[in-house]
Amino acid sequence: MSTMTEGQLRTELAACYRLFDWLNWTELIFNHITVRLPGQSERKPEYLINQFGLHYAEVTPENLVRIDIDGDTPDGSSAEVNRAGFVIHSAIHRARADAHCIMHVHTTAGCAVSCKEEGLRHDNFYSAMLYGDVGYHDYEGVTTNVDEQPRLVTSLGRCNHLILRNHGLLVVGPDIPTAFNRLWTMQRACEIQLAADGGRGPNREIPDHILKTVPETRVAGRGEVNRLIFDTMLRRAGIS
């Protein structure tokens, strides 16, 4: 759980949006990264989300929107929030008290793997780290119907990674750096799977008894390492 203030979270979340832009993990004015605000009721948490109509490169601490899981803006802001972003993120923030940060993207590699019947195979260095921690949610069209929320939550379960079939990728984490490392790892796993499938010959499986040892050192298990990774990437992208 983050101990940061709202101001600190605004600064870090805005920086994360710009990092996604630098990594080319953007989709016009769509997709979202949200972070839960501290000191909120478990029954009606509030979180920060990007204002609809802005590119990730335009997100600043000041124009992030404070919203609750019912879609209300406690500070009276009239800024618009994308409907699909509200439906997905409010459902998970409500259901998972440990999901302080939620990231959802439509990267090319992530969307491509989400379209494959077998989904993400656990046969490369990065996907092996996700063994036993990836859920799947069937496509129901653009996610604008609140009736889908219970099914979305059930699909995620206690996993930290979710493949939205025919759609994209989603991760949750206790803070922004942890969620970022989880998403980076899943994105790399998808990229490598696609590259491996394009090579000659069959892919080599990783034995189950090896995969089952991976959770002992699962990705994003150490908060201090996640912080080092996130801060390093911000410096690399020239984001202060």
C-alpha positions as CSV (number, residue, x, y, z in Angstrom):
1,M,0.0,0.0,0.0
2,S,1.3,3.4,-1.0
3,T,2.0,6.0,1.8
4,M,2.4,8.8,-0.7
5,T,0.2,11.9,-0.5
6,E,-2.3,12.9,-3.3
7,G,0.2,15.5,-4.6
8,Q,3.0,12.9,-4.8
9,L,0.7,10.4,-6.5
10,R,-0.4,13.0,-9.0
11,T,3.2,13.8,-9.9
12,E,4.2,10.1,-10.2
13,L,1.1,9.1,-12.2
14,A,1.5,12.0,-14.6
15,A,5.2,10.9,-15.1
16,C,4.0,7.4,-15.7
17,Y,1.6,8.5,-18.5
18,R,4.5,10.3,-20.2
19,L,6.7,7.2,-19.8
20,F,4.1,5.2,-21.6
21,D,4.1,7.7,-24.4
22,W,7.9,7.4,-24.6
23,L,7.6,3.6,-24.8
24,N,4.9,3.9,-27.5
25,W,2.3,2.2,-25.3
26,T,-0.3,4.8,-26.3
27,E,-3.6,4.4,-28.2
28,L,-4.7,7.9,-29.4
29,I,-6.7,9.3,-26.5
30,F,-7.7,5.9,-25.1
31,N,-6.5,3.5,-22.4
32,H,-5.9,4.4,-18.8
33,I,-3.6,4.2,-15.8
34,T,-5.2,4.8,-12.4
35,V,-4.0,5.0,-8.9
36,R,-6.1,4.8,-5.7
37,L,-5.9,7.8,-3.4
38,P,-4.9,7.3,0.3
39,G,-7.2,7.5,3.2
40,Q,-10.3,6.4,1.3
41,S,-13.2,4.2,2.4
42,E,-12.9,0.6,1.4
43,R,-16.5,0.7,0.2
44,K,-16.1,3.8,-2.0
45,P,-12.5,4.5,-2.9
46,E,-11.4,7.4,-5.0
47,Y,-8.7,7.3,-7.6
48,L,-6.9,9.4,-10.2
49,I,-7.5,8.9,-13.9
50,N,-6.6,10.8,-17.1
51,Q,-9.0,13.3,-18.6
52,F,-10.7,12.1,-21.7
53,G,-9.5,13.9,-24.8
54,L,-5.9,14.3,-23.8
55,H,-3.0,12.4,-25.2
56,Y,-0.7,10.7,-22.7
57,A,1.9,13.3,-23.5
58,E,-0.4,16.0,-22.3
59,V,-1.2,14.5,-18.9
60,T,0.0,16.6,-16.0
61,P,-0.5,16.4,-12.2
62,E,-3.0,19.2,-12.4
63,N,-5.3,17.8,-15.1
64,L,-5.6,14.3,-13.7
65,V,-9.2,13.7,-12.6
66,R,-10.2,12.6,-9.1
67,I,-13.1,10.2,-9.4
68,D,-14.9,7.7,-7.1
69,I,-16.1,4.3,-8.1
70,D,-19.6,5.6,-8.7
71,G,-18.3,8.0,-11.3
72,D,-18.7,11.1,-9.2
73,T,-16.0,13.8,-9.0
74,P,-15.7,14.8,-5.3
75,D,-13.9,18.0,-6.1
76,G,-16.7,19.1,-8.5
77,S,-14.5,18.8,-11.6
78,S,-16.4,18.9,-14.9
79,A,-13.6,17.1,-16.7
80,E,-14.8,14.2,-18.8
81,V,-13.7,10.6,-18.1
82,N,-13.8,7.9,-20.7
83,R,-16.7,5.5,-20.1
84,A,-14.8,2.3,-20.8
85,G,-12.0,3.4,-18.5
86,F,-14.5,4.1,-15.7
87,V,-16.2,0.7,-16.1
88,I,-13.0,-1.3,-16.0
89,H,-11.0,0.6,-13.4
90,S,-13.9,1.3,-11.0
91,A,-14.8,-2.4,-10.9
92,I,-11.3,-3.5,-10.0
93,H,-10.7,-0.7,-7.5
94,R,-13.9,-1.7,-5.8
95,A,-13.2,-5.4,-5.7
96,R,-9.5,-5.5,-5.0
97,A,-8.3,-3.5,-2.0
98,D,-4.7,-4.4,-2.9
99,A,-5.1,-3.0,-6.5
100,H,-3.9,0.5,-5.8
101,C,-2.7,0.9,-9.3
102,I,-4.3,-0.4,-12.5
103,M,-2.8,-0.2,-16.0
104,H,-4.6,-1.1,-19.2
105,V,-3.0,-1.0,-22.7
106,H,-3.6,-1.9,-26.3
107,T,0.0,-2.6,-27.4
108,T,0.4,-4.4,-30.7
109,A,2.1,-7.4,-29.1
110,G,-0.5,-7.6,-26.2
111,C,-3.5,-7.3,-28.6
112,A,-2.0,-9.9,-30.9
113,V,-1.5,-12.5,-28.1
114,S,-5.0,-11.7,-26.8
115,C,-6.4,-12.8,-30.1
116,K,-4.7,-16.2,-30.0
117,E,-6.8,-19.1,-28.7
118,E,-4.0,-20.4,-26.5
119,G,-3.2,-16.9,-25.1
120,L,0.1,-16.4,-23.5
121,R,2.3,-19.5,-23.3
122,H,4.7,-19.9,-20.4
123,D,7.7,-20.9,-22.6
124,N,10.0,-17.9,-22.5
125,F,12.0,-16.2,-19.8
126,Y,9.4,-13.5,-19.1
127,S,6.2,-15.5,-19.5
128,A,7.6,-18.1,-17.1
129,M,7.6,-15.4,-14.4
130,L,3.9,-15.0,-14.9
131,Y,3.0,-18.7,-14.5
132,G,-0.1,-19.1,-12.4
133,D,-0.7,-15.3,-12.2
134,V,-2.5,-14.6,-15.5
135,G,-6.3,-14.5,-15.8
136,Y,-8.4,-14.3,-19.0
137,H,-11.6,-12.3,-19.7
138,D,-13.7,-13.0,-22.8
139,Y,-14.5,-10.2,-25.1
140,E,-17.9,-8.6,-24.8
141,G,-17.5,-5.6,-27.0
142,V,-16.3,-2.2,-26.0
143,T,-16.4,-2.2,-22.2
144,T,-19.0,0.5,-21.5
145,N,-21.7,-1.6,-19.8
146,V,-21.6,-1.8,-16.0
147,D,-23.2,-5.3,-16.2
148,E,-19.8,-6.6,-17.4
149,Q,-18.1,-5.5,-14.2
150,P,-18.8,-8.6,-12.1
151,R,-17.6,-10.9,-14.8
152,L,-14.5,-8.8,-15.3
153,V,-13.7,-9.0,-11.6
154,T,-14.3,-12.8,-11.6
155,S,-11.9,-13.2,-14.5
156,L,-9.2,-11.3,-12.7
157,G,-9.7,-13.2,-9.4
158,R,-6.6,-12.9,-7.3
159,C,-4.3,-12.7,-10.3
160,N,-2.2,-9.6,-10.9
161,H,-2.2,-9.9,-14.7
162,L,-5.2,-10.1,-17.0
163,I,-5.5,-10.8,-20.7
164,L,-8.6,-9.2,-22.1
165,R,-9.3,-11.6,-25.0
166,N,-9.3,-9.9,-28.5
167,H,-8.6,-6.7,-26.6
168,G,-5.4,-6.1,-24.7
169,L,-3.5,-6.3,-21.4
170,L,-4.2,-5.2,-17.8
171,V,-2.2,-5.4,-14.6
172,V,-2.7,-4.4,-11.0
173,G,-0.3,-3.6,-8.3
174,P,0.1,-2.1,-4.8
175,D,1.8,1.0,-6.3
176,I,2.8,2.5,-9.7
177,P,6.3,1.0,-9.9
178,T,5.2,-2.5,-9.2
179,A,2.3,-2.3,-11.7
180,F,4.8,-0.9,-14.3
181,N,7.2,-3.7,-13.9
182,R,4.4,-6.3,-14.1
183,L,3.1,-4.7,-17.3
184,W,6.6,-4.4,-18.8
185,T,7.3,-8.1,-18.1
186,M,4.0,-9.2,-19.7
187,Q,4.5,-6.9,-22.7
188,R,8.0,-8.4,-23.2
189,A,6.6,-11.9,-22.8
190,C,4.1,-11.2,-25.6
191,E,6.8,-9.7,-27.9
192,I,9.1,-12.7,-27.4
193,Q,6.2,-15.2,-28.0
194,L,5.4,-13.5,-31.3
195,A,9.0,-13.4,-32.4
196,A,9.5,-17.1,-31.4
197,D,6.4,-18.1,-33.4
198,G,7.9,-16.4,-36.4
199,G,11.1,-18.5,-36.3
200,R,11.7,-21.8,-37.9
201,G,10.9,-25.0,-36.0
202,P,8.8,-25.8,-32.9
203,N,9.1,-23.9,-29.7
204,R,10.7,-25.5,-26.7
205,E,8.5,-25.9,-23.7
206,I,9.6,-25.2,-20.1
207,P,8.9,-28.3,-17.9
208,D,6.1,-27.9,-15.4
209,H,8.3,-28.6,-12.4
210,I,10.5,-25.7,-13.4
211,L,7.6,-23.4,-13.9
212,K,6.2,-24.3,-10.5
213,T,9.4,-23.0,-8.9
214,V,9.1,-19.6,-10.5
215,P,6.5,-18.1,-8.1
216,E,9.2,-18.2,-5.4
217,T,11.0,-15.4,-7.4
218,R,8.0,-14.1,-9.3
219,V,8.3,-10.8,-11.1
220,A,7.6,-7.6,-9.1
221,G,8.1,-9.4,-5.8
222,R,10.5,-6.8,-4.4
223,G,9.2,-3.3,-4.0
224,E,12.7,-1.7,-3.9
225,V,13.7,-3.2,-7.2
226,N,10.5,-2.1,-8.8
227,R,11.2,1.5,-7.6
228,L,14.7,1.3,-9.0
229,I,13.4,0.1,-12.4
230,F,10.7,2.8,-12.5
231,D,13.0,5.7,-11.5
232,T,15.6,4.5,-14.0
233,M,13.1,4.5,-16.9
234,L,11.9,8.0,-16.0
235,R,15.5,9.2,-16.1
236,R,16.1,7.4,-19.4
237,A,13.0,9.1,-20.9
238,G,14.1,12.4,-19.5
239,I,11.1,12.7,-17.3
240,S,11.5,14.5,-14.0
